[in-house]
Amino acid sequence: MKPARQRASQSWKLVGAFAAFGLFWGGFDAALPAIKEATGTTDGTLGLALFCIPAAALPAMLLAGPWADRFGRRTLAPALAAFALVAVGPGFATSGWGLVPAFLVLGMASGGLEVAVNGAAATIEAERGERIMGKVHAGFSLGGLLSSISVGLAREAGAPPVLLLGTIGVIIGAIGWWNRGAARPPARPQGPARARLRFTRPLILLGSLCALTFCIEAGLEGWSAIHLEDTLGASPAIGGLGPGLFMAAMVLGRVAGQSFGDRFEDKSLLVASGLVGAIGIEVAAVAPVPWVALVGFSLAGVAISAAAPTILSLTGRSSAAGDRGTSMAAVTSIAYLGFFLSPAVVGGLADLAGLRVGLAALGGVGVMLAIFAPRIGRLGIQAVGQGADAGSRPAHRVWLSQQG
């Protein structure tokens, strides 16, 4: 295969891997009401069971980092295969207790795959000196959007959870098989030293910025439909447009960011993402009618879509070749605290002061992102010149794994 075609093939296989990841989570969210009904669990019991996913995912991310450094993109196919095998697990559960082991193994597989896909993308970026994070994360958003719609239609036709999740698992397995030839070991530094997981100041900053981003994403995905229906009196069909338009806007924003991201500094992009995203969220929070809220959610989706790919790209491009997996593991483990805690925090604020206040707080999170993003320059987290890898750049620019 010619080098240009091989590079394109690697990129599209990675887009497919991200799409598979999004395919599951979009379908899983849409299937949750059916899982709740099939297991006879209450909202509270289901919420407690769902906490098993992040509880297992976070340590799995930390363990997966050194493996990603050692085996590079070779980890991608087995990570997808493992995720495909456990995807159907919640569909077999018949009680709330049955969901616990299913969610635990799901969380472990999800955490490992999270590090594998982002580590593979970061390695390709560093090797080629070009951005692909926007494109591959657009694949995640598109997969989630299509899956949520498809699962919703299948549920209307009476499909049970085991069939819904099993079908998704088969698709993920096929994408894993497609990715089996795309992996090769990364260039490793000289010497027997093994990458160590370290939560350095730059890693903590990048992880915290990504946590703010994921906080906004998860909060809007989880509460936009409820805001439209309960606060603004929209029909279920209009309510479903809330998360749908938000995810569609994120796809468009990430595709656009892939094309135009190189024209802006990473710091400026993050500041604009936080501020414009905050404006969109506040518009939705104070909206008097549903269509105004939909405009706000769409604006927020376009704006915030660029933040996570930019942060994860910075993590990979500013790490040494043998440390990208462990750096990505540290950043994503911090980041997912925002993703998993956000819906509960927004819900708590909604109980205390109303959902408008809960959503408005997410706008404040966007402002925090804009305020703290400029600190990436002060800690030496810098973009890498085109075509350069960490192994060939000056030592003072390999910050993430060396700063304490």
mmCIF file of C-alpha atoms in Angstrom:
data_model
loop_
_atom_site.group_PDB
_atom_site.id
_atom_site.type_symbol
_atom_site.label_atom_id
_atom_site.label_comp_id
_atom_site.label_asym_id
_atom_site.label_seq_id
_atom_site.Cartn_x
_atom_site.Cartn_y
_atom_site.Cartn_z
ATOM 1 C CA MET A 1 0.000 0.000 0.000
ATOM 2 C CA LYS A 2 1.305 3.454 -0.896
ATOM 3 C CA PRO A 3 2.283 5.657 2.076
ATOM 4 C CA ALA A 4 -0.470 8.213 1.393
ATOM 5 C CA ARG A 5 -3.130 5.509 1.166
ATOM 6 C CA GLN A 6 -1.755 3.800 4.259
ATOM 7 C CA ARG A 7 -1.931 7.043 6.236
ATOM 8 C CA ALA A 8 -5.505 7.643 5.092
ATOM 9 C CA SER A 9 -6.445 4.063 5.969
ATOM 10 C CA GLN A 10 -4.984 4.401 9.466
ATOM 11 C CA SER A 11 -6.883 7.631 10.020
ATOM 12 C CA TRP A 12 -10.228 6.221 8.912
ATOM 13 C CA LYS A 13 -9.780 3.063 10.944
ATOM 14 C CA LEU A 14 -9.214 5.266 13.974
ATOM 15 C CA VAL A 15 -12.325 7.298 13.126
ATOM 16 C CA GLY A 16 -14.172 3.974 13.025
ATOM 17 C CA ALA A 17 -12.834 3.046 16.463
ATOM 18 C CA PHE A 18 -14.050 6.344 17.928
ATOM 19 C CA ALA A 19 -17.394 5.910 16.154
ATOM 20 C CA ALA A 20 -17.715 2.447 17.712
ATOM 21 C CA PHE A 21 -17.122 3.960 21.136
ATOM 22 C CA GLY A 22 -19.772 6.605 20.523
ATOM 23 C CA LEU A 23 -22.070 3.997 18.998
ATOM 24 C CA PHE A 24 -22.223 2.129 22.275
ATOM 25 C CA TRP A 25 -22.697 5.083 24.604
ATOM 26 C CA GLY A 26 -25.329 6.734 22.425
ATOM 27 C CA GLY A 27 -27.236 3.461 22.207
ATOM 28 C CA PHE A 28 -26.717 2.666 25.883
ATOM 29 C CA ASP A 29 -28.175 6.002 26.983
ATOM 30 C CA ALA A 30 -31.165 5.482 24.706
ATOM 31 C CA ALA A 31 -31.632 1.917 25.995
ATOM 32 C CA LEU A 32 -31.421 2.813 29.697
ATOM 33 C CA PRO A 33 -35.203 3.218 30.142
ATOM 34 C CA ALA A 34 -35.684 -0.278 28.706
ATOM 35 C CA ILE A 35 -32.931 -1.680 30.949
ATOM 36 C CA LYS A 36 -34.549 -0.007 33.960
ATOM 37 C CA GLU A 37 -37.916 -1.541 33.095
ATOM 38 C CA ALA A 38 -36.473 -5.010 32.416
ATOM 39 C CA THR A 39 -34.626 -5.097 35.746
ATOM 40 C CA GLY A 40 -37.417 -3.490 37.772
ATOM 41 C CA THR A 41 -35.053 -1.008 39.398
ATOM 42 C CA THR A 42 -35.946 2.377 40.819
ATOM 43 C CA ASP A 43 -34.278 5.602 39.705
ATOM 44 C CA GLY A 44 -32.160 5.615 42.843
ATOM 45 C CA THR A 45 -31.048 2.003 42.491
ATOM 46 C CA LEU A 46 -30.200 2.497 38.827
ATOM 47 C CA GLY A 47 -28.226 5.622 39.669
ATOM 48 C CA LEU A 48 -26.183 3.745 42.270
ATOM 49 C CA ALA A 49 -25.557 0.888 39.848
ATOM 50 C CA LEU A 50 -24.399 3.323 37.179
ATOM 51 C CA PHE A 51 -21.681 4.585 39.509
ATOM 52 C CA CYS A 52 -20.036 1.172 39.052
ATOM 53 C CA ILE A 53 -19.040 2.267 35.537
ATOM 54 C CA PRO A 54 -16.769 5.178 36.524
ATOM 55 C CA ALA A 55 -15.617 3.289 39.627
ATOM 56 C CA ALA A 56 -14.193 0.582 37.360
ATOM 57 C CA ALA A 57 -13.222 2.830 34.439
ATOM 58 C CA LEU A 58 -10.892 5.147 36.346
ATOM 59 C CA PRO A 59 -8.441 2.488 37.638
ATOM 60 C CA ALA A 60 -8.644 0.715 34.268
ATOM 61 C CA MET A 61 -7.492 3.922 32.563
ATOM 62 C CA LEU A 62 -4.496 4.166 34.873
ATOM 63 C CA LEU A 63 -3.549 0.534 34.252
ATOM 64 C CA ALA A 64 -4.025 0.851 30.486
ATOM 65 C CA GLY A 65 -1.559 3.725 30.107
ATOM 66 C CA PRO A 66 1.681 1.699 30.393
ATOM 67 C CA TRP A 67 0.244 -0.960 28.077
ATOM 68 C CA ALA A 68 -0.534 1.695 25.480
ATOM 69 C CA ASP A 69 3.044 2.962 25.757
ATOM 70 C CA ARG A 70 4.449 -0.542 25.380
ATOM 71 C CA PHE A 71 2.296 -1.852 22.528
ATOM 72 C CA GLY A 72 1.162 1.357 20.817
ATOM 73 C CA ARG A 73 -1.686 1.006 18.337
ATOM 74 C CA ARG A 74 -1.579 -2.765 18.736
ATOM 75 C CA THR A 75 -3.768 -2.279 21.826
ATOM 76 C CA LEU A 76 -6.640 -0.871 19.766
ATOM 77 C CA ALA A 77 -8.037 -4.077 18.229
ATOM 78 C CA PRO A 78 -8.059 -6.133 21.470
ATOM 79 C CA ALA A 79 -9.508 -3.181 23.391
ATOM 80 C CA LEU A 80 -12.365 -2.973 20.879
ATOM 81 C CA ALA A 81 -12.847 -6.748 21.025
ATOM 82 C CA ALA A 82 -13.075 -6.709 24.821
ATOM 83 C CA PHE A 83 -15.539 -3.830 24.725
ATOM 84 C CA ALA A 84 -17.661 -5.674 22.155
ATOM 85 C CA LEU A 85 -17.836 -8.761 24.380
ATOM 86 C CA VAL A 86 -19.037 -6.904 27.479
ATOM 87 C CA ALA A 87 -21.371 -4.490 25.648
ATOM 88 C CA VAL A 88 -24.303 -6.895 25.801
ATOM 89 C CA GLY A 89 -23.879 -7.618 29.534
ATOM 90 C CA PRO A 90 -26.434 -5.115 30.892
ATOM 91 C CA GLY A 91 -29.017 -6.580 28.515
ATOM 92 C CA PHE A 92 -28.896 -9.932 30.321
ATOM 93 C CA ALA A 93 -29.460 -8.442 33.786
ATOM 94 C CA THR A 94 -32.781 -9.247 35.459
ATOM 95 C CA SER A 95 -32.332 -7.209 38.640
ATOM 96 C CA GLY A 96 -30.506 -4.211 40.005
ATOM 97 C CA TRP A 97 -27.925 -6.509 41.582
ATOM 98 C CA GLY A 98 -27.399 -8.129 38.197
ATOM 99 C CA LEU A 99 -26.484 -4.755 36.744
ATOM 100 C CA VAL A 100 -23.601 -4.297 39.187
ATOM 101 C CA PRO A 101 -21.184 -6.892 37.717
ATOM 102 C CA ALA A 102 -22.294 -5.981 34.188
ATOM 103 C CA PHE A 103 -21.515 -2.310 34.783
ATOM 104 C CA LEU A 104 -18.208 -3.101 36.501
ATOM 105 C CA VAL A 105 -16.802 -5.073 33.564
ATOM 106 C CA LEU A 106 -18.284 -2.512 31.176
ATOM 107 C CA GLY A 107 -16.477 0.263 33.031
ATOM 108 C CA MET A 108 -13.163 -1.593 32.938
ATOM 109 C CA ALA A 109 -13.425 -2.225 29.200
ATOM 110 C CA SER A 110 -14.538 1.348 28.559
ATOM 111 C CA GLY A 111 -11.617 2.809 30.508
ATOM 112 C CA GLY A 112 -9.101 0.688 28.638
ATOM 113 C CA LEU A 113 -10.591 1.574 25.262
ATOM 114 C CA GLU A 114 -10.647 5.273 26.146
ATOM 115 C CA VAL A 115 -6.885 5.287 26.675
ATOM 116 C CA ALA A 116 -6.228 3.088 23.629
ATOM 117 C CA VAL A 117 -8.134 5.240 21.131
ATOM 118 C CA ASN A 118 -6.898 8.595 22.404
ATOM 119 C CA GLY A 119 -3.343 7.288 22.723
ATOM 120 C CA ALA A 120 -3.445 6.018 19.134
ATOM 121 C CA ALA A 121 -4.721 9.377 17.893
ATOM 122 C CA ALA A 122 -2.043 11.249 19.841
ATOM 123 C CA THR A 123 0.687 9.020 18.410
ATOM 124 C CA ILE A 124 -0.481 9.601 14.836
ATOM 125 C CA GLU A 125 -0.612 13.350 15.441
ATOM 126 C CA ALA A 126 2.928 13.419 16.787
ATOM 127 C CA GLU A 127 4.332 11.177 14.055
ATOM 128 C CA ARG A 128 2.754 13.151 11.228
ATOM 129 C CA GLY A 129 2.788 16.616 12.737
ATOM 130 C CA GLU A 130 -0.880 17.133 11.890
ATOM 131 C CA ARG A 131 -4.128 17.364 13.813
ATOM 132 C CA ILE A 132 -6.607 14.507 13.642
ATOM 133 C CA MET A 133 -8.231 14.725 17.096
ATOM 134 C CA GLY A 134 -11.100 16.825 15.768
ATOM 135 C CA LYS A 135 -11.904 14.321 13.036
ATOM 136 C CA VAL A 136 -11.765 11.235 15.224
ATOM 137 C CA HIS A 137 -13.812 12.830 18.006
ATOM 138 C CA ALA A 138 -16.359 13.856 15.376
ATOM 139 C CA GLY A 139 -16.631 10.126 14.694
ATOM 140 C CA PHE A 140 -17.493 9.566 18.365
ATOM 141 C CA SER A 141 -20.222 12.224 18.300
ATOM 142 C CA LEU A 142 -21.637 10.977 14.997
ATOM 143 C CA GLY A 143 -21.692 7.388 16.225
ATOM 144 C CA GLY A 144 -23.525 8.440 19.378
ATOM 145 C CA LEU A 145 -26.059 10.485 17.424
ATOM 146 C CA LEU A 146 -26.882 7.731 14.919
ATOM 147 C CA SER A 147 -27.016 5.058 17.600
ATOM 148 C CA SER A 148 -29.348 6.994 19.883
ATOM 149 C CA ILE A 149 -31.771 7.557 17.009
ATOM 150 C CA SER A 150 -31.584 3.932 15.852
ATOM 151 C CA VAL A 151 -32.056 2.487 19.332
ATOM 152 C CA GLY A 152 -35.011 4.796 19.924
ATOM 153 C CA LEU A 153 -36.687 3.529 16.765
ATOM 154 C CA ALA A 154 -35.882 -0.087 17.654
ATOM 155 C CA ARG A 155 -37.401 0.374 21.101
ATOM 156 C CA GLU A 156 -40.568 1.705 19.498
ATOM 157 C CA ALA A 157 -40.693 -1.570 17.554
ATOM 158 C CA GLY A 158 -40.383 -3.552 20.794
ATOM 159 C CA ALA A 159 -36.732 -4.666 20.640
ATOM 160 C CA PRO A 160 -35.468 -5.878 24.063
ATOM 161 C CA PRO A 161 -32.248 -4.536 25.636
ATOM 162 C CA VAL A 162 -30.280 -7.721 24.956
ATOM 163 C CA LEU A 163 -30.978 -7.418 21.222
ATOM 164 C CA LEU A 164 -30.187 -3.706 21.158
ATOM 165 C CA LEU A 165 -26.872 -4.007 22.990
ATOM 166 C CA GLY A 166 -25.967 -7.283 21.306
ATOM 167 C CA THR A 167 -26.330 -5.713 17.868
ATOM 168 C CA ILE A 168 -24.130 -2.811 18.925
ATOM 169 C CA GLY A 169 -21.570 -5.287 20.272
ATOM 170 C CA VAL A 170 -21.425 -7.107 16.930
ATOM 171 C CA ILE A 171 -20.792 -3.820 15.105
ATOM 172 C CA ILE A 172 -18.041 -2.877 17.571
ATOM 173 C CA GLY A 173 -16.457 -6.309 17.106
ATOM 174 C CA ALA A 174 -16.461 -5.853 13.329
ATOM 175 C CA ILE A 175 -14.751 -2.476 13.693
ATOM 176 C CA GLY A 176 -12.199 -4.091 16.000
ATOM 177 C CA TRP A 177 -11.478 -6.714 13.336
ATOM 178 C CA TRP A 178 -11.061 -3.915 10.779
ATOM 179 C CA ASN A 179 -8.519 -2.238 13.061
ATOM 180 C CA ARG A 180 -6.402 -5.335 13.616
ATOM 181 C CA GLY A 181 -3.899 -4.437 10.867
ATOM 182 C CA ALA A 182 -3.686 -0.725 11.637
ATOM 183 C CA ALA A 183 -1.453 -1.015 14.684
ATOM 184 C CA ARG A 184 2.295 -1.030 14.926
ATOM 185 C CA PRO A 185 4.587 -0.391 17.897
ATOM 186 C CA PRO A 186 5.650 3.217 18.430
ATOM 187 C CA ALA A 187 9.273 4.241 18.381
ATOM 188 C CA ARG A 188 10.574 3.745 21.896
ATOM 189 C CA PRO A 189 13.285 5.740 23.616
ATOM 190 C CA GLN A 190 16.652 4.131 24.271
ATOM 191 C CA GLY A 191 17.243 2.333 27.530
ATOM 192 C CA PRO A 192 15.273 -0.057 29.718
ATOM 193 C CA ALA A 193 13.367 2.641 31.587
ATOM 194 C CA ARG A 194 9.661 1.981 31.849
ATOM 195 C CA ALA A 195 7.049 4.727 31.651
ATOM 196 C CA ARG A 196 5.688 5.654 35.057
ATOM 197 C CA LEU A 197 2.287 7.133 35.695
ATOM 198 C CA ARG A 198 2.797 10.562 37.258
ATOM 199 C CA PHE A 199 0.235 13.251 37.988
ATOM 200 C CA THR A 200 2.450 16.218 37.164
ATOM 201 C CA ARG A 201 1.266 19.833 37.317
ATOM 202 C CA PRO A 202 0.760 20.101 33.532
ATOM 203 C CA LEU A 203 -1.147 16.808 33.464
ATOM 204 C CA ILE A 204 -3.367 17.904 36.346
ATOM 205 C CA LEU A 205 -4.081 21.201 34.575
ATOM 206 C CA LEU A 206 -4.947 19.515 31.275
ATOM 207 C CA GLY A 207 -7.060 16.910 33.058
ATOM 208 C CA SER A 208 -8.908 19.616 34.988
ATOM 209 C CA LEU A 209 -9.599 21.624 31.822
ATOM 210 C CA CYS A 210 -10.890 18.478 30.144
ATOM 211 C CA ALA A 211 -13.024 17.719 33.219
ATOM 212 C CA LEU A 212 -14.680 21.135 32.824
ATOM 213 C CA THR A 213 -15.346 20.332 29.173
ATOM 214 C CA PHE A 214 -16.808 16.904 29.915
ATOM 215 C CA CYS A 215 -18.879 18.428 32.713
ATOM 216 C CA ILE A 216 -20.597 20.671 30.167
ATOM 217 C CA GLU A 217 -21.035 17.894 27.606
ATOM 218 C CA ALA A 218 -22.525 15.391 30.050
ATOM 219 C CA GLY A 219 -24.751 17.977 31.716
ATOM 220 C CA LEU A 220 -26.300 19.135 28.451
ATOM 221 C CA GLU A 221 -26.677 15.626 27.051
ATOM 222 C CA GLY A 222 -28.430 14.477 30.217
ATOM 223 C CA TRP A 223 -30.658 17.468 30.997
ATOM 224 C CA SER A 224 -31.441 19.278 27.738
ATOM 225 C CA ALA A 225 -34.474 17.125 26.908
ATOM 226 C CA ILE A 226 -35.819 17.401 30.458
ATOM 227 C CA HIS A 227 -35.409 21.188 30.361
ATOM 228 C CA LEU A 228 -37.329 21.405 27.102
ATOM 229 C CA GLU A 229 -40.176 19.173 28.276
ATOM 230 C CA ASP A 230 -40.523 19.966 31.986
ATOM 231 C CA THR A 231 -39.461 23.619 32.100
ATOM 232 C CA LEU A 232 -40.670 24.837 28.700
ATOM 233 C CA GLY A 233 -43.567 22.438 28.099
ATOM 234 C CA ALA A 234 -42.282 20.979 24.838
ATOM 235 C CA SER A 235 -43.558 17.694 23.439
ATOM 236 C CA PRO A 236 -41.394 14.547 23.718
ATOM 237 C CA ALA A 237 -40.525 14.865 20.035
ATOM 238 C CA ILE A 238 -39.229 18.419 20.535
ATOM 239 C CA GLY A 239 -37.548 17.379 23.773
ATOM 240 C CA GLY A 240 -35.590 14.721 21.918
ATOM 241 C CA LEU A 241 -34.194 17.426 19.661
ATOM 242 C CA GLY A 242 -32.284 18.900 22.622
ATOM 243 C CA PRO A 243 -29.555 16.252 22.953
ATOM 244 C CA GLY A 244 -29.899 15.422 19.248
ATOM 245 C CA LEU A 245 -29.124 18.931 18.025
ATOM 246 C CA PHE A 246 -26.417 19.314 20.649
ATOM 247 C CA MET A 247 -24.621 16.188 19.413
ATOM 248 C CA ALA A 248 -25.159 17.142 15.762
ATOM 249 C CA ALA A 249 -23.674 20.568 16.466
ATOM 250 C CA MET A 250 -20.672 18.892 18.084
ATOM 251 C CA VAL A 251 -20.131 16.801 14.954
ATOM 252 C CA LEU A 252 -20.188 19.927 12.774
ATOM 253 C CA GLY A 253 -17.944 21.817 15.184
ATOM 254 C CA ARG A 254 -15.356 19.054 15.276
ATOM 255 C CA VAL A 255 -15.320 18.659 11.507
ATOM 256 C CA ALA A 256 -14.870 22.421 11.157
ATOM 257 C CA GLY A 257 -12.198 22.413 13.853
ATOM 258 C CA GLN A 258 -10.323 19.738 11.927
ATOM 259 C CA SER A 259 -10.191 22.086 8.927
ATOM 260 C CA PHE A 260 -9.546 25.411 10.664
ATOM 261 C CA GLY A 261 -7.969 24.481 14.011
ATOM 262 C CA ASP A 262 -4.405 25.103 12.819
ATOM 263 C CA ARG A 263 -5.234 28.768 12.214
ATOM 264 C CA PHE A 264 -5.670 29.453 15.934
ATOM 265 C CA GLU A 265 -3.523 28.984 19.005
ATOM 266 C CA ASP A 266 -4.675 26.204 21.295
ATOM 267 C CA LYS A 267 -5.035 28.665 24.163
ATOM 268 C CA SER A 268 -7.207 31.038 22.112
ATOM 269 C CA LEU A 269 -9.341 28.151 20.884
ATOM 270 C CA LEU A 270 -10.027 26.982 24.441
ATOM 271 C CA VAL A 271 -10.870 30.485 25.665
ATOM 272 C CA ALA A 272 -13.297 31.041 22.784
ATOM 273 C CA SER A 273 -14.794 27.585 23.296
ATOM 274 C CA GLY A 274 -15.503 28.293 26.964
ATOM 275 C CA LEU A 275 -16.923 31.786 26.467
ATOM 276 C CA VAL A 276 -19.103 31.065 23.424
ATOM 277 C CA GLY A 277 -20.238 27.800 24.988
ATOM 278 C CA ALA A 278 -21.237 29.680 28.143
ATOM 279 C CA ILE A 279 -23.288 32.140 26.081
ATOM 280 C CA GLY A 280 -25.139 29.293 24.372
ATOM 281 C CA ILE A 281 -25.856 27.569 27.684
ATOM 282 C CA GLU A 282 -27.181 30.750 29.293
ATOM 283 C CA VAL A 283 -29.427 31.384 26.281
ATOM 284 C CA ALA A 284 -30.885 27.904 26.736
ATOM 285 C CA ALA A 285 -31.215 28.334 30.511
ATOM 286 C CA VAL A 286 -33.250 31.570 30.310
ATOM 287 C CA ALA A 287 -35.134 30.677 27.110
ATOM 288 C CA PRO A 288 -38.848 31.544 27.244
ATOM 289 C CA VAL A 289 -39.789 29.102 24.471
ATOM 290 C CA PRO A 290 -38.344 25.794 23.219
ATOM 291 C CA TRP A 291 -36.906 27.053 19.924
ATOM 292 C CA VAL A 292 -34.739 29.606 21.726
ATOM 293 C CA ALA A 293 -33.382 26.863 23.984
ATOM 294 C CA LEU A 294 -32.625 24.718 20.933
ATOM 295 C CA VAL A 295 -30.628 27.579 19.425
ATOM 296 C CA GLY A 296 -28.697 27.890 22.687
ATOM 297 C CA PHE A 297 -27.963 24.162 22.890
ATOM 298 C CA SER A 298 -26.779 24.155 19.265
ATOM 299 C CA LEU A 299 -24.482 27.141 19.834
ATOM 300 C CA ALA A 300 -23.063 25.488 22.941
ATOM 301 C CA GLY A 301 -22.464 22.255 21.014
ATOM 302 C CA VAL A 302 -20.546 23.947 18.214
ATOM 303 C CA ALA A 303 -18.440 25.934 20.681
ATOM 304 C CA ILE A 304 -17.578 23.278 23.234
ATOM 305 C CA SER A 305 -16.899 20.620 20.580
ATOM 306 C CA ALA A 306 -13.371 21.910 19.989
ATOM 307 C CA ALA A 307 -12.257 21.852 23.623
ATOM 308 C CA ALA A 308 -11.720 18.158 24.418
ATOM 309 C CA PRO A 309 -9.919 17.315 21.133
ATOM 310 C CA THR A 310 -7.647 20.331 21.626
ATOM 311 C CA ILE A 311 -6.761 19.339 25.197
ATOM 312 C CA LEU A 312 -6.135 15.689 24.335
ATOM 313 C CA SER A 313 -4.097 16.729 21.305
ATOM 314 C CA LEU A 314 -1.974 18.955 23.543
ATOM 315 C CA THR A 315 -1.445 16.021 25.882
ATOM 316 C CA GLY A 316 -0.125 13.806 23.119
ATOM 317 C CA ARG A 317 1.915 16.404 21.249
ATOM 318 C CA SER A 318 3.644 17.635 24.396
ATOM 319 C CA SER A 319 4.584 14.180 25.698
ATOM 320 C CA ALA A 320 7.650 12.097 24.934
ATOM 321 C CA ALA A 321 7.092 9.204 22.531
ATOM 322 C CA GLY A 322 7.309 6.565 25.269
ATOM 323 C CA ASP A 323 5.031 8.409 27.692
ATOM 324 C CA ARG A 324 1.924 9.247 25.659
ATOM 325 C CA GLY A 325 -0.148 6.370 26.975
ATOM 326 C CA THR A 326 0.550 7.136 30.622
ATOM 327 C CA SER A 327 0.063 10.875 30.044
ATOM 328 C CA MET A 328 -3.268 10.216 28.333
ATOM 329 C CA ALA A 329 -4.302 7.876 31.154
ATOM 330 C CA ALA A 330 -3.607 10.532 33.778
ATOM 331 C CA VAL A 331 -5.475 13.258 31.885
ATOM 332 C CA THR A 332 -8.526 11.152 30.996
ATOM 333 C CA SER A 333 -8.856 9.731 34.510
ATOM 334 C CA ILE A 334 -9.124 13.282 35.866
ATOM 335 C CA ALA A 335 -11.333 14.416 32.989
ATOM 336 C CA TYR A 336 -13.936 11.717 33.463
ATOM 337 C CA LEU A 337 -14.660 12.858 36.977
ATOM 338 C CA GLY A 338 -16.393 15.820 35.333
ATOM 339 C CA PHE A 339 -18.219 13.576 32.899
ATOM 340 C CA PHE A 340 -19.634 11.261 35.548
ATOM 341 C CA LEU A 341 -20.354 13.788 38.292
ATOM 342 C CA SER A 342 -21.965 16.513 36.170
ATOM 343 C CA PRO A 343 -25.470 15.034 35.685
ATOM 344 C CA ALA A 344 -25.839 14.427 39.427
ATOM 345 C CA VAL A 345 -24.638 17.927 40.332
ATOM 346 C CA VAL A 346 -26.989 19.579 37.837
ATOM 347 C CA GLY A 347 -29.813 17.432 39.173
ATOM 348 C CA GLY A 348 -29.025 18.444 42.745
ATOM 349 C CA LEU A 349 -29.061 22.128 41.832
ATOM 350 C CA ALA A 350 -32.322 21.581 39.979
ATOM 351 C CA ASP A 351 -33.894 20.089 43.109
ATOM 352 C CA LEU A 352 -32.719 23.042 45.187
ATOM 353 C CA ALA A 353 -33.374 25.980 42.869
ATOM 354 C CA GLY A 354 -34.834 24.742 39.592
ATOM 355 C CA LEU A 355 -33.378 23.376 36.378
ATOM 356 C CA ARG A 356 -32.737 26.838 34.935
ATOM 357 C CA VAL A 357 -30.260 27.410 37.758
ATOM 358 C CA GLY A 358 -28.688 23.995 37.215
ATOM 359 C CA LEU A 359 -28.115 24.734 33.533
ATOM 360 C CA ALA A 360 -26.892 28.252 34.278
ATOM 361 C CA ALA A 361 -24.221 26.703 36.499
ATOM 362 C CA LEU A 362 -22.918 24.849 33.443
ATOM 363 C CA GLY A 363 -22.473 28.242 31.804
ATOM 364 C CA GLY A 364 -20.295 29.166 34.753
ATOM 365 C CA VAL A 365 -18.208 26.069 34.058
ATOM 366 C CA GLY A 366 -17.626 27.390 30.533
ATOM 367 C CA VAL A 367 -16.382 30.679 31.971
ATOM 368 C CA MET A 368 -14.020 28.736 34.256
ATOM 369 C CA LEU A 369 -12.627 26.949 31.203
ATOM 370 C CA ALA A 370 -11.930 30.306 29.549
ATOM 371 C CA ILE A 371 -10.301 31.692 32.706
ATOM 372 C CA PHE A 372 -7.938 28.782 33.348
ATOM 373 C CA ALA A 373 -7.070 27.862 29.735
ATOM 374 C CA PRO A 374 -4.308 30.534 29.424
ATOM 375 C CA ARG A 375 -2.382 28.738 32.172
ATOM 376 C CA ILE A 376 -1.278 26.109 29.654
ATOM 377 C CA GLY A 377 1.341 28.572 28.409
ATOM 378 C CA ARG A 378 2.630 29.358 31.897
ATOM 379 C CA LEU A 379 3.336 25.692 32.604
ATOM 380 C CA GLY A 380 5.197 25.196 29.334
ATOM 381 C CA ILE A 381 2.471 23.160 27.620
ATOM 382 C CA GLN A 382 3.129 24.091 24.015
ATOM 383 C CA ALA A 383 2.001 23.050 20.567
ATOM 384 C CA VAL A 384 4.534 21.116 18.564
ATOM 385 C CA GLY A 385 5.858 22.260 15.200
ATOM 386 C CA GLN A 386 4.585 20.472 12.123
ATOM 387 C CA GLY A 387 6.215 17.133 11.517
ATOM 388 C CA ALA A 388 8.080 16.990 14.820
ATOM 389 C CA ASP A 389 7.860 14.237 17.353
ATOM 390 C CA ALA A 390 8.764 14.420 21.008
ATOM 391 C CA GLY A 391 11.839 12.364 20.454
ATOM 392 C CA SER A 392 13.335 15.006 18.143
ATOM 393 C CA ARG A 393 12.262 18.203 19.863
ATOM 394 C CA PRO A 394 14.291 20.126 22.454
ATOM 395 C CA ALA A 395 14.170 18.722 25.959
ATOM 396 C CA HIS A 396 12.516 21.816 27.422
ATOM 397 C CA ARG A 397 9.412 21.106 25.331
ATOM 398 C CA VAL A 398 8.826 17.598 26.658
ATOM 399 C CA TRP A 399 7.020 18.821 29.767
ATOM 400 C CA LEU A 400 4.148 16.580 30.668
ATOM 401 C CA SER A 401 6.055 13.588 31.970
ATOM 402 C CA GLN A 402 8.952 15.518 33.490
ATOM 403 C CA GLN A 403 7.368 18.409 35.380
ATOM 404 C CA GLY A 404 6.583 17.719 38.994
#
